[in-house]
Short mmCIF file of C-alpha atoms in Angstrom, two decimals:
data_model
loop_
_atom_site.label_atom_id
_atom_site.label_comp_id
_atom_site.label_asym_id
_atom_site.label_seq_id
_atom_site.Cartn_x
_atom_site.Cartn_y
_atom_site.Cartn_z
CA MET O 229 -6.81 52.39 0.17
CA SER O 230 -7.97 55.07 -2.37
CA PRO O 231 -7.34 55.79 -5.17
CA LEU O 232 -5.70 59.05 -4.85
CA ALA O 233 -3.36 57.30 -1.95
CA TRP O 234 -1.83 54.89 -4.41
CA ARG O 235 -0.66 57.31 -7.22
CA PHE O 236 1.34 58.94 -4.32
CA ALA O 237 2.97 56.29 -2.47
CA VAL O 238 3.76 54.39 -5.64
CA ARG O 239 5.72 58.81 -7.21
CA GLU O 240 7.23 58.27 -4.22
CA LEU O 241 8.63 54.88 -3.68
CA ARG O 242 9.24 55.69 -7.46
CA GLY O 243 11.03 58.60 -6.42
CA GLY O 244 13.59 57.84 -4.04
CA VAL O 245 13.59 53.60 -4.40
CA ARG O 246 16.95 53.18 -3.38
CA GLY O 247 15.33 54.24 0.61
CA PHE O 248 13.80 51.91 0.39
CA ARG O 249 16.52 48.25 -1.06
CA ILE O 250 17.75 47.88 2.67
CA PHE O 251 13.45 47.91 4.57
CA LEU O 252 12.12 45.52 1.12
CA ALA O 253 15.59 43.38 1.31
CA CYS O 254 15.02 43.16 5.34
CA LEU O 255 10.61 42.04 3.71
CA ALA O 256 11.48 39.60 1.57
CA LEU O 257 14.35 37.64 3.48
CA GLY O 258 12.22 37.85 6.90
CA VAL O 259 8.99 36.35 4.92
CA ALA O 260 11.46 33.61 3.11
CA ALA O 261 12.76 32.28 6.32
CA ILE O 262 9.92 32.31 8.93
CA ALA O 263 8.04 30.48 4.95
CA ALA O 264 11.30 28.02 4.95
CA ALA O 265 11.96 27.46 8.29
CA GLY O 266 8.48 25.61 8.69
CA SER O 267 8.26 23.59 4.65
CA THR O 268 12.71 22.30 6.02
CA ALA O 269 11.69 21.41 8.70
CA GLU O 270 8.69 19.59 7.70
CA ALA O 271 10.45 18.00 4.90
CA PHE O 272 13.04 16.65 7.27
CA ARG O 273 10.21 15.28 9.71
CA GLN O 274 8.73 12.83 6.46
CA GLY O 275 12.70 11.43 5.74
CA LEU O 276 13.18 10.52 9.21
CA ALA O 277 9.42 9.52 9.11
CA GLY O 278 9.72 7.47 5.68
CA GLN O 279 13.26 6.18 7.78
CA ALA O 280 12.11 5.18 11.52
CA ARG O 281 11.48 1.48 10.66
CA GLU O 282 15.24 1.36 9.71
CA ILE O 283 16.47 4.05 11.59
CA LEU O 284 15.33 1.71 15.13
CA GLY O 285 16.21 -1.73 13.58
CA GLY O 286 12.31 -2.98 13.97
CA ASP O 287 9.44 -1.54 14.68
CA LEU O 288 9.86 -1.36 18.12
CA ALA O 289 12.55 -1.66 20.56
CA ALA O 290 13.36 -2.01 24.06
CA THR O 291 16.31 -1.89 25.93
CA LEU O 292 17.85 -3.33 29.32
CA GLU O 293 20.93 -1.66 31.45
CA GLN O 294 22.77 -3.67 33.66
CA ARG O 295 20.97 -7.02 33.58
CA ARG O 296 19.60 -8.67 30.08
CA PHE O 297 16.21 -10.37 29.56
CA THR O 298 15.47 -13.19 30.71
CA ALA O 299 13.43 -16.67 29.06
CA ALA O 300 10.06 -15.38 30.08
CA GLU O 301 10.87 -12.14 29.03
CA ARG O 302 12.27 -13.29 26.02
CA ALA O 303 9.29 -15.99 25.24
CA ALA O 304 7.06 -12.15 25.21
CA MET O 305 8.36 -10.78 22.71
CA GLN O 306 9.20 -13.08 20.49
CA LYS O 307 4.93 -13.82 20.59
CA MET O 308 4.62 -11.07 19.28
CA GLY O 309 6.59 -11.44 16.35
CA GLU O 310 10.38 -11.67 14.81
CA VAL O 311 13.13 -10.42 17.42
CA ALA O 312 16.41 -9.76 17.27
CA PHE O 313 18.48 -9.34 20.27
CA ALA O 314 21.63 -7.65 20.75
CA VAL O 315 24.14 -6.44 23.53
CA SER O 316 26.78 -4.18 24.13
CA ALA O 317 29.57 -3.10 25.58
CA ARG O 318 32.98 -1.42 26.20
CA ALA O 319 35.85 -3.49 25.31
CA MET O 320 40.09 -3.06 25.12
CA ALA O 321 41.11 -4.20 21.52
CA GLU O 322 44.42 -4.67 20.77
CA ALA O 323 46.52 -6.21 18.23
CA PRO O 324 50.00 -8.68 18.12
CA SER O 325 52.46 -5.29 18.26
CA GLY O 326 50.72 -4.56 21.64
CA GLU O 327 48.68 -1.48 20.01
CA ARG O 328 45.85 -0.39 21.55
CA ARG O 329 42.31 0.64 21.90
CA LEU O 330 39.09 1.33 23.26
CA VAL O 331 35.94 -0.13 21.02
CA GLU O 332 32.67 -0.08 21.13
CA LEU O 333 31.32 -4.10 21.44
CA ARG O 334 27.97 -5.10 20.01
CA GLY O 335 26.38 -8.68 19.29
CA VAL O 336 23.67 -9.82 17.17
CA SER O 337 21.64 -13.01 17.14
CA GLU O 338 20.99 -14.39 13.55
CA ALA O 339 17.67 -12.64 12.98
CA TYR O 340 19.83 -8.94 12.72
CA PRO O 341 18.40 -7.04 11.52
CA LEU O 342 15.42 -7.13 11.17
CA ALA O 343 15.13 -3.76 8.96
CA GLY O 344 17.96 -2.81 6.53
CA LYS O 345 21.02 -3.65 5.75
CA VAL O 346 23.86 -4.13 7.26
CA GLU O 347 26.87 -2.28 4.51
CA LEU O 348 30.23 -4.96 4.88
CA GLN O 349 33.66 -4.29 2.60
CA GLY O 350 35.38 -7.93 2.02
CA ALA O 351 32.46 -9.82 2.64
CA SER O 352 29.74 -11.10 0.79
CA SER O 353 26.89 -11.30 4.06
CA LEU O 354 27.56 -10.42 7.36
CA ALA O 355 27.00 -13.85 8.39
CA GLN O 356 30.32 -14.26 6.30
CA ALA O 357 31.87 -12.11 8.26
CA LEU O 358 31.25 -13.34 11.44
CA ARG O 359 31.74 -17.16 10.86
CA THR O 360 34.12 -19.59 13.35
CA VAL O 361 36.88 -20.82 11.66
CA ASP O 362 39.39 -23.02 12.96
CA GLY O 363 38.15 -21.97 16.41
CA LEU O 364 38.13 -18.51 15.82
CA PRO O 365 34.85 -16.42 15.69
CA GLY O 366 34.59 -13.86 12.50
CA ALA O 367 34.61 -9.24 12.79
CA ALA O 368 33.44 -6.90 10.90
CA VAL O 369 35.50 -3.86 12.83
CA GLU O 370 35.97 -0.16 11.54
CA GLN O 371 38.23 0.94 8.93
CA ALA O 372 39.13 3.84 11.63
CA LEU O 373 40.79 0.21 13.94
CA LEU O 374 42.27 -1.06 11.21
CA ASP O 375 44.33 1.98 10.93
CA ARG O 376 44.74 3.04 14.41
CA LEU O 377 46.03 -1.20 15.18
CA GLY O 378 48.36 -1.48 12.16
CA LEU O 379 45.57 -4.18 10.78
CA LYS O 380 44.18 -5.57 7.47
CA LEU O 381 41.39 -7.62 6.86
CA GLY O 382 42.18 -12.00 8.06
CA ASP O 383 44.49 -10.05 11.55
CA ARG O 384 44.38 -11.22 14.19
CA MET O 385 43.32 -9.48 17.50
CA LEU O 386 42.53 -9.11 20.89
CA VAL O 387 39.03 -8.21 21.48
CA GLY O 388 38.96 -8.14 26.09
CA ASN O 389 40.37 -12.20 26.11
CA THR O 390 38.99 -13.18 23.03
CA SER O 391 40.89 -14.06 20.04
CA MET O 392 39.45 -12.93 17.13
CA VAL O 393 39.28 -11.71 12.98
CA ALA O 394 38.64 -9.32 11.42
CA ARG O 395 36.67 -10.97 8.90
CA ALA O 396 35.24 -7.45 7.06
CA VAL O 397 34.88 -3.59 7.79
CA LEU O 398 31.84 -1.93 9.17
CA VAL O 399 30.76 0.72 6.68
CA GLN O 400 26.51 1.21 7.78
CA GLU O 401 24.83 -0.19 10.43
CA PRO O 402 21.06 0.50 9.45
CA ASP O 403 20.03 1.29 13.78
CA ARG O 404 22.77 3.08 13.80
CA LEU O 405 21.12 6.70 14.29
CA SER O 406 19.34 5.17 17.08
CA ARG O 407 22.01 4.27 19.79
CA GLY O 408 23.16 7.55 19.62
CA PHE O 409 27.63 8.57 21.08
CA ALA O 410 29.87 6.31 20.42
CA LEU O 411 33.24 5.78 23.07
CA GLY O 412 35.36 4.03 19.97
CA PRO O 413 35.27 2.62 16.62
CA ARG O 414 32.58 -0.24 16.02
CA VAL O 415 33.59 -4.60 16.22
CA LEU O 416 30.24 -6.45 15.15
CA THR O 417 30.67 -9.91 15.93
CA ALA O 418 28.02 -12.85 16.93
CA VAL O 419 26.23 -12.36 20.61
CA GLU O 420 28.26 -15.35 21.65
CA VAL O 421 31.04 -14.38 21.12
CA VAL O 422 29.99 -11.57 23.72
CA GLU O 423 28.93 -14.20 26.04
CA SER O 424 31.60 -15.88 26.10
CA GLY O 425 34.48 -13.63 26.42
CA GLY O 426 32.74 -12.18 29.56
CA PHE O 427 31.18 -8.72 29.12
CA LEU O 428 28.08 -9.22 31.00
CA GLU O 429 29.07 -10.07 34.23
CA PRO O 430 27.42 -8.51 37.09
CA GLY O 431 28.58 -4.93 37.51
CA LEU O 432 30.02 -4.45 33.59
CA PRO O 433 28.98 -1.69 31.88
CA PHE O 434 26.58 -3.61 29.50
CA GLY O 435 23.67 -2.88 28.10
CA GLU O 436 21.09 -5.25 25.54
CA THR O 437 18.36 -4.17 23.20
CA ALA O 438 15.26 -6.04 21.74
CA ARG O 439 14.11 -5.75 18.53
CA ILE O 440 10.25 -6.34 17.61
CA ALA O 441 9.22 -6.75 13.34
CA LEU O 442 5.43 -7.10 14.21
CA PRO O 443 2.79 -8.46 11.70
CA ALA O 444 2.28 -6.89 8.48
CA GLY O 445 -0.21 -4.27 9.19
CA ALA O 446 0.02 -4.51 12.50
CA ASP O 447 -0.74 -1.19 15.25
CA THR O 448 2.57 0.06 17.17
CA ALA O 449 0.97 1.93 20.04
CA PRO O 450 -1.12 -1.11 20.87
CA ALA O 451 1.69 -2.97 20.62
CA ALA O 452 3.87 -0.46 22.13
CA LYS O 453 1.45 -0.93 25.59
CA THR O 454 1.21 -4.54 26.15
CA LEU O 455 5.55 -4.52 25.46
CA ARG O 456 5.39 -2.46 28.01
CA LYS O 457 3.50 -4.68 30.21
CA ALA O 458 5.36 -7.54 29.14
CA LEU O 459 8.10 -5.98 31.34
CA LYS O 460 6.94 -4.31 33.76
CA GLY O 461 9.03 -3.89 36.46
CA ALA O 462 12.10 -3.98 33.84
CA GLU O 463 12.75 -0.69 33.64
CA ALA O 464 13.26 -1.77 29.86
CA ARG O 465 13.37 1.65 27.47
CA VAL O 466 10.97 1.12 24.79
CA ARG O 467 10.32 3.23 22.16
CA GLN O 468 8.11 2.98 18.91
CA ARG O 469 9.23 4.06 15.27
CA ASP O 470 8.36 7.89 15.47
CA GLU O 471 10.62 7.41 18.74
CA ALA O 472 13.53 6.38 16.69
CA ALA O 473 15.56 9.04 17.04
CA PRO O 474 14.91 11.58 19.44
CA GLY O 475 18.66 13.86 18.75
CA VAL O 476 18.03 14.57 15.24
CA ARG O 477 13.85 15.57 15.68
CA ARG O 478 15.75 17.21 18.72
CA LEU O 479 17.82 18.57 16.23
CA ILE O 480 15.13 19.53 13.63
CA GLU O 481 13.26 21.33 16.41
CA GLN O 482 16.04 23.64 16.75
CA LEU O 483 16.73 24.26 13.18
CA GLU O 484 13.72 25.15 12.79
CA TYR O 485 13.10 27.39 15.64
CA PHE O 486 16.32 29.35 14.98
CA LEU O 487 15.02 30.03 10.52
CA GLY O 488 12.36 31.09 12.55
CA PHE O 489 13.77 33.68 14.71
CA ILE O 490 16.07 34.54 11.94
CA GLY O 491 12.92 35.65 10.19
CA LEU O 492 10.65 37.51 12.79
CA ALA O 493 14.60 39.81 13.08
CA SER O 494 14.41 40.99 9.36
CA LEU O 495 10.65 41.10 10.37
CA VAL O 496 11.70 43.59 12.63
CA ALA O 497 14.24 45.12 11.05
CA GLY O 498 12.71 46.52 8.50
CA GLY O 499 9.27 47.89 10.43
CA LEU O 500 12.82 50.31 11.93
CA GLY O 501 13.18 51.02 8.63
CA VAL O 502 9.17 52.14 7.90
CA HIS O 503 9.18 54.12 10.51
CA GLY O 504 12.82 55.41 9.68
CA ALA O 505 11.73 56.47 6.95
CA VAL O 506 7.94 57.47 7.85
CA SER O 507 9.52 59.15 10.24
CA ALA O 508 12.37 61.55 7.63
CA PHE O 509 9.16 61.89 5.38
#
């Protein structure tokens, strides 16, 4: 642009800056929204990547529906690293008063959790909360279930046909995000309790997940390939750390698209404002 044209443009802008306010605002908002879309999404992705191992519960996870892992499959996974098993089922919890509530029942092995920590109230450790005393197994339950059934810590409840004692309030599980939507309050107990309670019989809706902690420095990609080969024909869902929370990743992508669309819409509005101003001039 020549110096003369630039001076004319500055004079016109000074004389009618009020007419350019909407245009300038749309331009600034559009540029800021487009820049913020990418930076915000990347910040979320980095935060998710930093917590991926804890969210998944290990370096690798394999999930089966409607059946358990066989002895050969368990042996193959245990050769890869430390393994923690968890079974999940739905059951009806009943208080002595007769109040009932559908719950998400999980049974975990002694190695659980491999990554992160289970947050509890009323017990110093998960092992203490799940211990069996006088023949009654323990459980960590959500506060919502205690409120619904009118129970307090130390009270008995019936889950399916199994009596257990609520010994701790379950505040947070490190792998909660990786499991998706729950139909009811969570009840966490030992895997042996779920096995003996008849919740894993053929035809019932249950699943089992194995989480594997690889040796330090091991690459997850070849390990995942080895795991899929070991579980070939089992219809298992195998995930790596970067696949810990696919639902959250989709939400981040949708947020990025939405912010980008807002930015583009603002720029279009600014462009229309420029067109109108030039036409009027």
